[in-house]
């Protein structure tokens, strides 16, 4: 018996892995930048750093993340071509909050059994999202873990690297009294809080993913798989067009906790819930699960996926700039003297 056959008997298929690579090549080729050197298949992805010579003092930024339990929804629905958007959104939009342009990204897919078409679908989503973010997909890894993961189970993660001119770095030290809080609409749940959502709607309420939900205008599964919005290009344009001091990516922990991460200790941001109505999925989780609003806001983005702290004089320009990228935005609050906290006041219309 050959070593390869022995490996196959252990649950790992070299042939399936090779087939997956062949299927994903087309999509990876679409997610290139001019600075990318060579193609996939090597031991490392290459990116021409001479592109940074135009910077006076380039600062490299790096981020690593995954998608969390949203992959369970993709697996249950056997739909795998959007989960890559979630991965890329989690990665590049963590970078862009400091003003960094995402340059390149690598992905990691662990699965119990390599199904070539499924892996290719995941990578297709990653590559498509890289195009939306303006970043290159320079490589990745697909690992087969029989015995650790079930044959139809997988997890996805990745890392990305970006660059920002030191003089253009955004952060809490720039935030000023009188800045406005520009809220950018989320596409839905994005990629955080799915353990709560699954517990409330699937486990406790017993709803099925193919259930038609009138409030959503589609099935529950379709809503839960709505891809994470990618803000990177819009936020970079915003930083160039306006006096924006800081940004916050609203992920795990919710709006207040993430905005606090870019607040100086002598200022407070006060937001008015009455300036927006979260998408129906948020109210559905709240009502079906009898989830207290405070718990909901500590777990879900509640309709706001990204926030900028921008000079008040540039508020209209900021909203118009974001609209050019198809992102609805509004003034949700303002910054004033305080203690580094974020305060949510009022109530969402209809809640």
mmCIF file of C-alpha atoms in Angstrom:
data_model
loop_
_atom_site.group_PDB
_atom_site.id
_atom_site.type_symbol
_atom_site.label_atom_id
_atom_site.label_comp_id
_atom_site.label_asym_id
_atom_site.label_seq_id
_atom_site.Cartn_x
_atom_site.Cartn_y
_atom_site.Cartn_z
ATOM 1 C CA UNK A 1 0.000 0.000 0.000
ATOM 2 C CA UNK A 2 1.417 3.443 -0.972
ATOM 3 C CA UNK A 3 1.822 6.258 1.506
ATOM 4 C CA UNK A 4 -0.766 8.282 -0.433
ATOM 5 C CA UNK A 5 -3.346 5.508 -0.097
ATOM 6 C CA UNK A 6 -2.546 5.267 3.600
ATOM 7 C CA UNK A 7 -3.112 9.015 3.925
ATOM 8 C CA UNK A 8 -6.422 8.639 2.075
ATOM 9 C CA UNK A 9 -7.420 5.881 4.473
ATOM 10 C CA UNK A 10 -6.732 8.316 7.304
ATOM 11 C CA UNK A 11 -9.278 10.651 5.728
ATOM 12 C CA UNK A 12 -7.111 13.065 3.754
ATOM 13 C CA UNK A 13 -7.370 13.302 -0.048
ATOM 14 C CA UNK A 14 -4.446 14.900 -1.864
ATOM 15 C CA UNK A 15 -6.388 14.628 -5.145
ATOM 16 C CA UNK A 16 -9.379 16.530 -3.749
ATOM 17 C CA UNK A 17 -7.081 19.279 -2.507
ATOM 18 C CA UNK A 18 -5.426 19.589 -5.901
ATOM 19 C CA UNK A 19 -8.834 19.704 -7.596
ATOM 20 C CA UNK A 20 -9.953 22.475 -5.234
ATOM 21 C CA UNK A 21 -6.871 24.532 -6.105
ATOM 22 C CA UNK A 22 -7.588 24.178 -9.814
ATOM 23 C CA UNK A 23 -11.202 25.276 -9.353
ATOM 24 C CA UNK A 24 -10.289 28.354 -7.304
ATOM 25 C CA UNK A 25 -7.524 29.631 -9.591
ATOM 26 C CA UNK A 26 -9.911 31.537 -11.836
ATOM 27 C CA UNK A 27 -11.349 33.472 -8.933
ATOM 28 C CA UNK A 28 -8.010 34.210 -7.320
ATOM 29 C CA UNK A 29 -6.748 35.689 -10.591
ATOM 30 C CA UNK A 30 -9.558 38.247 -10.405
ATOM 31 C CA UNK A 31 -8.353 39.453 -6.993
ATOM 32 C CA UNK A 32 -4.997 40.855 -8.039
ATOM 33 C CA UNK A 33 -3.256 44.182 -7.662
ATOM 34 C CA UNK A 34 -0.382 45.367 -9.886
ATOM 35 C CA UNK A 35 2.033 44.907 -6.979
ATOM 36 C CA UNK A 36 1.289 41.185 -6.684
ATOM 37 C CA UNK A 37 4.222 39.057 -7.890
ATOM 38 C CA UNK A 38 3.640 35.608 -9.357
ATOM 39 C CA UNK A 39 0.586 33.465 -8.856
ATOM 40 C CA UNK A 40 -0.712 30.945 -6.383
ATOM 41 C CA UNK A 41 0.918 27.618 -5.679
ATOM 42 C CA UNK A 42 4.101 28.806 -4.007
ATOM 43 C CA UNK A 43 4.944 28.572 -0.329
ATOM 44 C CA UNK A 44 4.351 32.287 0.180
ATOM 45 C CA UNK A 45 2.487 35.104 -1.521
ATOM 46 C CA UNK A 46 4.639 37.915 -2.887
ATOM 47 C CA UNK A 47 3.841 41.641 -2.924
ATOM 48 C CA UNK A 48 6.172 44.283 -4.380
ATOM 49 C CA UNK A 49 7.026 46.572 -1.447
ATOM 50 C CA UNK A 50 8.680 49.124 -3.738
ATOM 51 C CA UNK A 51 5.142 50.500 -4.079
ATOM 52 C CA UNK A 52 5.689 52.011 -0.616
ATOM 53 C CA UNK A 53 8.544 54.238 -1.806
ATOM 54 C CA UNK A 54 6.066 57.029 -2.499
ATOM 55 C CA UNK A 55 5.279 57.230 1.226
ATOM 56 C CA UNK A 56 7.250 59.537 3.510
ATOM 57 C CA UNK A 57 6.753 57.289 6.526
ATOM 58 C CA UNK A 58 4.641 54.211 5.700
ATOM 59 C CA UNK A 59 3.081 52.426 8.640
ATOM 60 C CA UNK A 60 2.065 48.820 8.044
ATOM 61 C CA UNK A 61 -1.209 47.675 9.602
ATOM 62 C CA UNK A 62 -2.210 44.051 10.113
ATOM 63 C CA UNK A 63 -5.414 42.291 11.090
ATOM 64 C CA UNK A 64 -6.483 38.671 11.599
ATOM 65 C CA UNK A 65 -10.044 37.435 12.055
ATOM 66 C CA UNK A 66 -12.619 34.793 11.248
ATOM 67 C CA UNK A 67 -16.355 34.613 10.601
ATOM 68 C CA UNK A 68 -17.497 32.850 13.751
ATOM 69 C CA UNK A 69 -20.628 30.739 13.949
ATOM 70 C CA UNK A 70 -22.153 32.258 10.816
ATOM 71 C CA UNK A 71 -20.425 29.383 9.001
ATOM 72 C CA UNK A 72 -22.980 27.059 10.646
ATOM 73 C CA UNK A 73 -25.731 28.822 8.666
ATOM 74 C CA UNK A 74 -23.817 28.466 5.395
ATOM 75 C CA UNK A 75 -23.270 24.787 6.084
ATOM 76 C CA UNK A 76 -26.898 24.152 7.011
ATOM 77 C CA UNK A 77 -28.094 25.889 3.831
ATOM 78 C CA UNK A 78 -25.352 24.349 1.689
ATOM 79 C CA UNK A 79 -24.578 27.813 0.309
ATOM 80 C CA UNK A 80 -20.929 28.731 0.522
ATOM 81 C CA UNK A 81 -20.252 31.552 -1.949
ATOM 82 C CA UNK A 82 -21.026 34.487 0.381
ATOM 83 C CA UNK A 83 -19.204 33.573 3.570
ATOM 84 C CA UNK A 84 -15.996 34.886 1.974
ATOM 85 C CA UNK A 85 -17.521 38.374 1.864
ATOM 86 C CA UNK A 86 -17.949 38.151 5.616
ATOM 87 C CA UNK A 87 -14.321 37.169 6.120
ATOM 88 C CA UNK A 88 -12.964 39.969 3.969
ATOM 89 C CA UNK A 89 -15.273 42.522 5.581
ATOM 90 C CA UNK A 90 -14.097 41.567 9.047
ATOM 91 C CA UNK A 91 -10.467 41.901 7.985
ATOM 92 C CA UNK A 92 -10.188 44.973 5.781
ATOM 93 C CA UNK A 93 -12.601 47.140 7.745
ATOM 94 C CA UNK A 94 -10.590 46.641 10.919
ATOM 95 C CA UNK A 95 -7.621 48.064 9.005
ATOM 96 C CA UNK A 96 -9.382 51.000 7.420
ATOM 97 C CA UNK A 97 -10.428 52.553 10.737
ATOM 98 C CA UNK A 98 -6.875 53.816 11.216
ATOM 99 C CA UNK A 99 -6.800 55.112 7.638
ATOM 100 C CA UNK A 100 -4.874 52.152 6.236
ATOM 101 C CA UNK A 101 -5.402 50.945 2.681
ATOM 102 C CA UNK A 102 -5.636 47.126 2.596
ATOM 103 C CA UNK A 103 -2.909 45.808 0.300
ATOM 104 C CA UNK A 104 -3.119 42.032 0.418
ATOM 105 C CA UNK A 105 -4.912 39.201 2.170
ATOM 106 C CA UNK A 106 -4.394 35.508 2.853
ATOM 107 C CA UNK A 107 -7.073 33.021 3.873
ATOM 108 C CA UNK A 108 -7.177 29.779 5.839
ATOM 109 C CA UNK A 109 -9.910 27.161 5.421
ATOM 110 C CA UNK A 110 -10.020 24.149 7.745
ATOM 111 C CA UNK A 111 -12.460 21.378 6.869
ATOM 112 C CA UNK A 112 -13.229 17.817 7.852
ATOM 113 C CA UNK A 113 -13.254 16.720 4.213
ATOM 114 C CA UNK A 114 -12.239 18.647 1.116
ATOM 115 C CA UNK A 115 -15.169 18.997 -1.261
ATOM 116 C CA UNK A 116 -13.468 20.791 -4.178
ATOM 117 C CA UNK A 117 -16.551 22.612 -5.425
ATOM 118 C CA UNK A 118 -17.395 23.819 -1.919
ATOM 119 C CA UNK A 119 -13.868 25.102 -1.256
ATOM 120 C CA UNK A 120 -13.874 26.828 -4.629
ATOM 121 C CA UNK A 121 -17.202 28.505 -3.776
ATOM 122 C CA UNK A 122 -15.775 29.824 -0.508
ATOM 123 C CA UNK A 123 -12.692 31.186 -2.274
ATOM 124 C CA UNK A 124 -14.903 32.686 -4.987
ATOM 125 C CA UNK A 125 -16.625 34.761 -2.318
ATOM 126 C CA UNK A 126 -13.306 35.789 -0.798
ATOM 127 C CA UNK A 127 -11.926 36.850 -4.190
ATOM 128 C CA UNK A 128 -15.053 38.800 -5.139
ATOM 129 C CA UNK A 129 -14.922 40.635 -1.828
ATOM 130 C CA UNK A 130 -11.222 41.392 -2.271
ATOM 131 C CA UNK A 131 -12.122 43.146 -5.525
ATOM 132 C CA UNK A 132 -14.724 45.232 -3.666
ATOM 133 C CA UNK A 133 -12.123 46.122 -1.035
ATOM 134 C CA UNK A 134 -9.343 46.854 -3.520
ATOM 135 C CA UNK A 135 -7.015 44.301 -1.979
ATOM 136 C CA UNK A 136 -5.083 41.395 -3.493
ATOM 137 C CA UNK A 137 -5.621 37.763 -2.524
ATOM 138 C CA UNK A 138 -2.008 36.581 -2.544
ATOM 139 C CA UNK A 139 -2.442 33.080 -1.139
ATOM 140 C CA UNK A 140 -3.952 30.847 1.480
ATOM 141 C CA UNK A 141 -4.226 27.366 2.902
ATOM 142 C CA UNK A 142 -6.860 24.668 2.825
ATOM 143 C CA UNK A 143 -6.363 22.085 5.574
ATOM 144 C CA UNK A 144 -8.197 18.778 5.828
ATOM 145 C CA UNK A 145 -8.823 17.765 9.464
ATOM 146 C CA UNK A 146 -10.676 14.440 9.570
ATOM 147 C CA UNK A 147 -11.646 13.412 13.071
ATOM 148 C CA UNK A 148 -11.446 17.003 14.294
ATOM 149 C CA UNK A 149 -14.170 18.390 12.030
ATOM 150 C CA UNK A 150 -17.089 16.546 10.472
ATOM 151 C CA UNK A 151 -17.060 15.819 6.720
ATOM 152 C CA UNK A 152 -19.333 18.799 6.010
ATOM 153 C CA UNK A 153 -17.876 21.152 8.611
ATOM 154 C CA UNK A 154 -15.391 23.925 7.972
ATOM 155 C CA UNK A 155 -14.108 27.156 9.431
ATOM 156 C CA UNK A 156 -12.589 30.158 7.670
ATOM 157 C CA UNK A 157 -10.104 32.733 8.875
ATOM 158 C CA UNK A 158 -7.568 35.065 7.366
ATOM 159 C CA UNK A 159 -5.155 37.922 7.775
ATOM 160 C CA UNK A 160 -4.577 41.128 5.891
ATOM 161 C CA UNK A 161 -1.898 43.796 5.661
ATOM 162 C CA UNK A 162 -2.342 47.452 4.803
ATOM 163 C CA UNK A 163 -0.449 50.722 4.812
ATOM 164 C CA UNK A 164 -1.098 54.266 5.964
ATOM 165 C CA UNK A 165 1.036 57.388 5.759
ATOM 166 C CA UNK A 166 2.028 58.250 9.330
ATOM 167 C CA UNK A 167 0.781 61.812 8.896
ATOM 168 C CA UNK A 168 -2.638 60.482 7.844
ATOM 169 C CA UNK A 169 -3.074 58.049 10.727
ATOM 170 C CA UNK A 170 -6.541 58.273 12.300
ATOM 171 C CA UNK A 171 -7.184 57.717 15.993
ATOM 172 C CA UNK A 172 -8.561 58.849 19.311
ATOM 173 C CA UNK A 173 -5.925 61.550 19.795
ATOM 174 C CA UNK A 174 -7.432 63.511 16.880
ATOM 175 C CA UNK A 175 -11.058 63.434 18.061
ATOM 176 C CA UNK A 176 -12.270 66.894 19.027
ATOM 177 C CA UNK A 177 -15.104 68.448 20.991
ATOM 178 C CA UNK A 178 -17.855 69.246 18.492
ATOM 179 C CA UNK A 179 -17.138 66.370 16.085
ATOM 180 C CA UNK A 180 -20.224 64.655 14.720
ATOM 181 C CA UNK A 181 -20.836 60.923 14.758
ATOM 182 C CA UNK A 182 -21.509 59.721 11.207
ATOM 183 C CA UNK A 183 -23.271 56.346 11.248
ATOM 184 C CA UNK A 184 -22.993 54.070 8.207
ATOM 185 C CA UNK A 185 -25.806 51.621 7.600
ATOM 186 C CA UNK A 186 -25.119 47.915 8.009
ATOM 187 C CA UNK A 187 -26.352 45.387 5.465
ATOM 188 C CA UNK A 188 -27.767 43.301 8.313
ATOM 189 C CA UNK A 189 -26.255 41.241 11.101
ATOM 190 C CA UNK A 190 -22.847 41.167 9.388
ATOM 191 C CA UNK A 191 -20.717 38.503 11.156
ATOM 192 C CA UNK A 192 -21.210 38.994 14.877
ATOM 193 C CA UNK A 193 -23.771 37.822 17.399
ATOM 194 C CA UNK A 194 -24.775 34.658 15.569
ATOM 195 C CA UNK A 195 -24.577 32.561 18.711
ATOM 196 C CA UNK A 196 -27.332 34.750 20.191
ATOM 197 C CA UNK A 197 -29.360 34.803 16.976
ATOM 198 C CA UNK A 198 -29.152 31.038 16.514
ATOM 199 C CA UNK A 199 -30.060 30.458 20.177
ATOM 200 C CA UNK A 200 -33.122 32.721 19.954
ATOM 201 C CA UNK A 201 -34.536 31.900 16.522
ATOM 202 C CA UNK A 202 -33.352 28.362 15.772
ATOM 203 C CA UNK A 203 -32.914 26.672 19.136
ATOM 204 C CA UNK A 204 -35.494 28.371 21.385
ATOM 205 C CA UNK A 205 -38.182 29.463 18.913
ATOM 206 C CA UNK A 206 -37.611 26.397 16.726
ATOM 207 C CA UNK A 207 -37.707 28.315 13.469
ATOM 208 C CA UNK A 208 -36.328 26.657 10.342
ATOM 209 C CA UNK A 209 -33.959 28.338 7.931
ATOM 210 C CA UNK A 210 -36.430 27.890 5.057
ATOM 211 C CA UNK A 211 -39.190 29.667 6.992
ATOM 212 C CA UNK A 212 -40.661 32.615 5.099
ATOM 213 C CA UNK A 213 -40.647 35.599 7.434
ATOM 214 C CA UNK A 214 -42.963 38.430 6.281
ATOM 215 C CA UNK A 215 -41.092 41.034 8.332
ATOM 216 C CA UNK A 216 -37.921 40.164 6.441
ATOM 217 C CA UNK A 217 -39.441 39.748 2.991
ATOM 218 C CA UNK A 218 -37.510 36.511 2.498
ATOM 219 C CA UNK A 219 -36.608 33.303 4.281
ATOM 220 C CA UNK A 220 -34.831 33.335 7.612
ATOM 221 C CA UNK A 221 -31.804 31.584 6.114
ATOM 222 C CA UNK A 222 -31.485 34.142 3.323
ATOM 223 C CA UNK A 223 -31.527 36.938 5.885
ATOM 224 C CA UNK A 224 -28.943 35.275 8.106
ATOM 225 C CA UNK A 225 -26.588 34.777 5.156
ATOM 226 C CA UNK A 226 -26.782 38.413 4.008
ATOM 227 C CA UNK A 227 -23.110 39.265 3.347
ATOM 228 C CA UNK A 228 -21.232 41.726 5.524
ATOM 229 C CA UNK A 229 -21.001 45.159 3.949
ATOM 230 C CA UNK A 230 -17.459 46.151 2.981
ATOM 231 C CA UNK A 231 -16.699 49.791 3.772
ATOM 232 C CA UNK A 232 -12.974 49.973 2.963
ATOM 233 C CA UNK A 233 -13.005 51.952 -0.302
ATOM 234 C CA UNK A 234 -15.749 54.291 0.921
ATOM 235 C CA UNK A 235 -13.959 54.999 4.192
ATOM 236 C CA UNK A 236 -10.655 55.710 2.450
ATOM 237 C CA UNK A 237 -12.468 58.177 0.199
ATOM 238 C CA UNK A 238 -14.144 59.690 3.255
ATOM 239 C CA UNK A 239 -10.795 60.230 4.968
ATOM 240 C CA UNK A 240 -9.455 62.005 1.861
ATOM 241 C CA UNK A 241 -12.514 64.183 1.261
ATOM 242 C CA UNK A 242 -13.225 65.316 4.818
ATOM 243 C CA UNK A 243 -11.634 66.155 8.127
ATOM 244 C CA UNK A 244 -12.313 62.779 9.675
ATOM 245 C CA UNK A 245 -10.500 62.092 12.924
ATOM 246 C CA UNK A 246 -11.342 58.491 13.778
ATOM 247 C CA UNK A 247 -13.458 55.546 12.670
ATOM 248 C CA UNK A 248 -14.865 52.518 14.426
ATOM 249 C CA UNK A 249 -15.812 49.167 12.898
ATOM 250 C CA UNK A 250 -18.937 47.964 14.718
ATOM 251 C CA UNK A 251 -18.346 44.271 15.333
ATOM 252 C CA UNK A 252 -18.512 42.068 18.444
ATOM 253 C CA UNK A 253 -19.466 44.136 21.478
ATOM 254 C CA UNK A 254 -21.839 46.417 19.610
ATOM 255 C CA UNK A 255 -21.961 50.106 18.839
ATOM 256 C CA UNK A 256 -21.084 51.702 22.179
ATOM 257 C CA UNK A 257 -18.216 49.383 23.113
ATOM 258 C CA UNK A 258 -16.525 49.664 19.723
ATOM 259 C CA UNK A 259 -16.915 53.424 19.507
ATOM 260 C CA UNK A 260 -15.382 53.757 22.977
ATOM 261 C CA UNK A 261 -12.201 52.212 21.569
ATOM 262 C CA UNK A 262 -11.522 55.430 19.611
ATOM 263 C CA UNK A 263 -12.732 57.939 22.224
ATOM 264 C CA UNK A 264 -10.237 60.029 24.225
ATOM 265 C CA UNK A 265 -10.752 60.005 27.978
ATOM 266 C CA UNK A 266 -11.809 63.673 28.167
ATOM 267 C CA UNK A 267 -14.641 63.422 25.620
ATOM 268 C CA UNK A 268 -17.986 61.637 25.359
ATOM 269 C CA UNK A 269 -19.960 60.656 22.263
ATOM 270 C CA UNK A 270 -23.733 60.897 22.611
ATOM 271 C CA UNK A 271 -25.862 59.122 20.005
ATOM 272 C CA UNK A 272 -29.602 59.441 19.410
ATOM 273 C CA UNK A 273 -31.291 56.121 18.623
ATOM 274 C CA UNK A 274 -34.143 58.103 17.097
ATOM 275 C CA UNK A 275 -31.982 58.936 14.061
ATOM 276 C CA UNK A 276 -32.288 55.432 12.608
ATOM 277 C CA UNK A 277 -34.459 52.322 12.480
ATOM 278 C CA UNK A 278 -32.503 49.046 12.614
ATOM 279 C CA UNK A 279 -33.394 46.460 9.998
ATOM 280 C CA UNK A 280 -36.296 44.145 10.951
ATOM 281 C CA UNK A 281 -33.989 41.246 11.886
ATOM 282 C CA UNK A 282 -32.806 43.106 14.988
ATOM 283 C CA UNK A 283 -36.303 43.813 16.273
ATOM 284 C CA UNK A 284 -37.232 40.218 15.464
ATOM 285 C CA UNK A 285 -34.460 38.859 17.688
ATOM 286 C CA UNK A 286 -35.418 41.349 20.400
ATOM 287 C CA UNK A 287 -39.102 40.417 20.410
ATOM 288 C CA UNK A 288 -38.981 36.671 19.745
ATOM 289 C CA UNK A 289 -36.255 36.144 22.321
ATOM 290 C CA UNK A 290 -37.456 38.803 24.776
ATOM 291 C CA UNK A 291 -33.893 40.102 24.660
ATOM 292 C CA UNK A 292 -33.318 43.263 26.672
ATOM 293 C CA UNK A 293 -32.230 46.187 24.521
ATOM 294 C CA UNK A 294 -29.026 46.550 26.530
ATOM 295 C CA UNK A 295 -28.103 42.935 25.795
ATOM 296 C CA UNK A 296 -28.992 43.354 22.134
ATOM 297 C CA UNK A 297 -26.800 46.442 21.828
ATOM 298 C CA UNK A 298 -23.869 44.707 23.507
ATOM 299 C CA UNK A 299 -24.042 41.830 21.022
ATOM 300 C CA UNK A 300 -25.323 43.046 17.635
ATOM 301 C CA UNK A 301 -24.514 46.075 15.476
ATOM 302 C CA UNK A 302 -28.212 47.120 15.520
ATOM 303 C CA UNK A 303 -28.063 48.521 12.007
ATOM 304 C CA UNK A 304 -24.790 50.483 12.126
ATOM 305 C CA UNK A 305 -21.735 48.779 10.645
ATOM 306 C CA UNK A 306 -19.213 51.600 10.719
ATOM 307 C CA UNK A 307 -18.922 54.996 12.403
ATOM 308 C CA UNK A 308 -16.736 58.015 11.726
ATOM 309 C CA UNK A 309 -15.965 60.949 13.992
ATOM 310 C CA UNK A 310 -15.823 63.879 11.603
ATOM 311 C CA UNK A 311 -15.582 67.660 11.901
ATOM 312 C CA UNK A 312 -19.112 69.075 12.009
ATOM 313 C CA UNK A 313 -18.431 71.398 9.061
ATOM 314 C CA UNK A 314 -17.819 68.334 6.865
ATOM 315 C CA UNK A 315 -20.926 66.376 7.871
ATOM 316 C CA UNK A 316 -22.812 66.953 4.616
ATOM 317 C CA UNK A 317 -19.729 66.224 2.521
ATOM 318 C CA UNK A 318 -19.154 62.995 4.469
ATOM 319 C CA UNK A 319 -22.693 61.776 3.880
ATOM 320 C CA UNK A 320 -22.491 62.660 0.186
ATOM 321 C CA UNK A 321 -19.117 60.931 -0.219
ATOM 322 C CA UNK A 322 -20.424 57.722 1.335
ATOM 323 C CA UNK A 323 -23.553 57.887 -0.837
ATOM 324 C CA UNK A 324 -21.316 57.771 -3.922
ATOM 325 C CA UNK A 325 -20.335 54.262 -2.782
ATOM 326 C CA UNK A 326 -23.936 53.223 -2.165
ATOM 327 C CA UNK A 327 -23.691 53.568 1.611
ATOM 328 C CA UNK A 328 -26.496 55.343 3.444
ATOM 329 C CA UNK A 329 -25.140 57.467 6.270
ATOM 330 C CA UNK A 330 -26.479 60.032 8.710
ATOM 331 C CA UNK A 331 -25.481 62.181 11.680
ATOM 332 C CA UNK A 332 -26.297 60.011 14.694
ATOM 333 C CA UNK A 333 -24.779 62.163 17.422
ATOM 334 C CA UNK A 334 -21.971 64.418 18.538
ATOM 335 C CA UNK A 335 -18.855 64.596 20.693
ATOM 336 C CA UNK A 336 -18.642 66.806 23.765
ATOM 337 C CA UNK A 337 -16.671 67.118 27.000
ATOM 338 C CA UNK A 338 -16.903 63.955 29.080
ATOM 339 C CA UNK A 339 -15.155 60.869 30.361
ATOM 340 C CA UNK A 340 -14.393 58.657 27.363
ATOM 341 C CA UNK A 341 -17.814 57.033 27.343
ATOM 342 C CA UNK A 342 -20.409 56.506 24.630
ATOM 343 C CA UNK A 343 -24.023 57.230 25.532
ATOM 344 C CA UNK A 344 -27.039 55.974 23.568
ATOM 345 C CA UNK A 345 -30.155 58.067 24.151
ATOM 346 C CA UNK A 346 -33.750 57.955 22.958
ATOM 347 C CA UNK A 347 -35.455 55.097 21.179
ATOM 348 C CA UNK A 348 -35.492 53.694 17.674
ATOM 349 C CA UNK A 349 -38.641 54.638 15.744
ATOM 350 C CA UNK A 350 -41.244 51.908 16.159
ATOM 351 C CA UNK A 351 -39.452 50.136 19.043
#
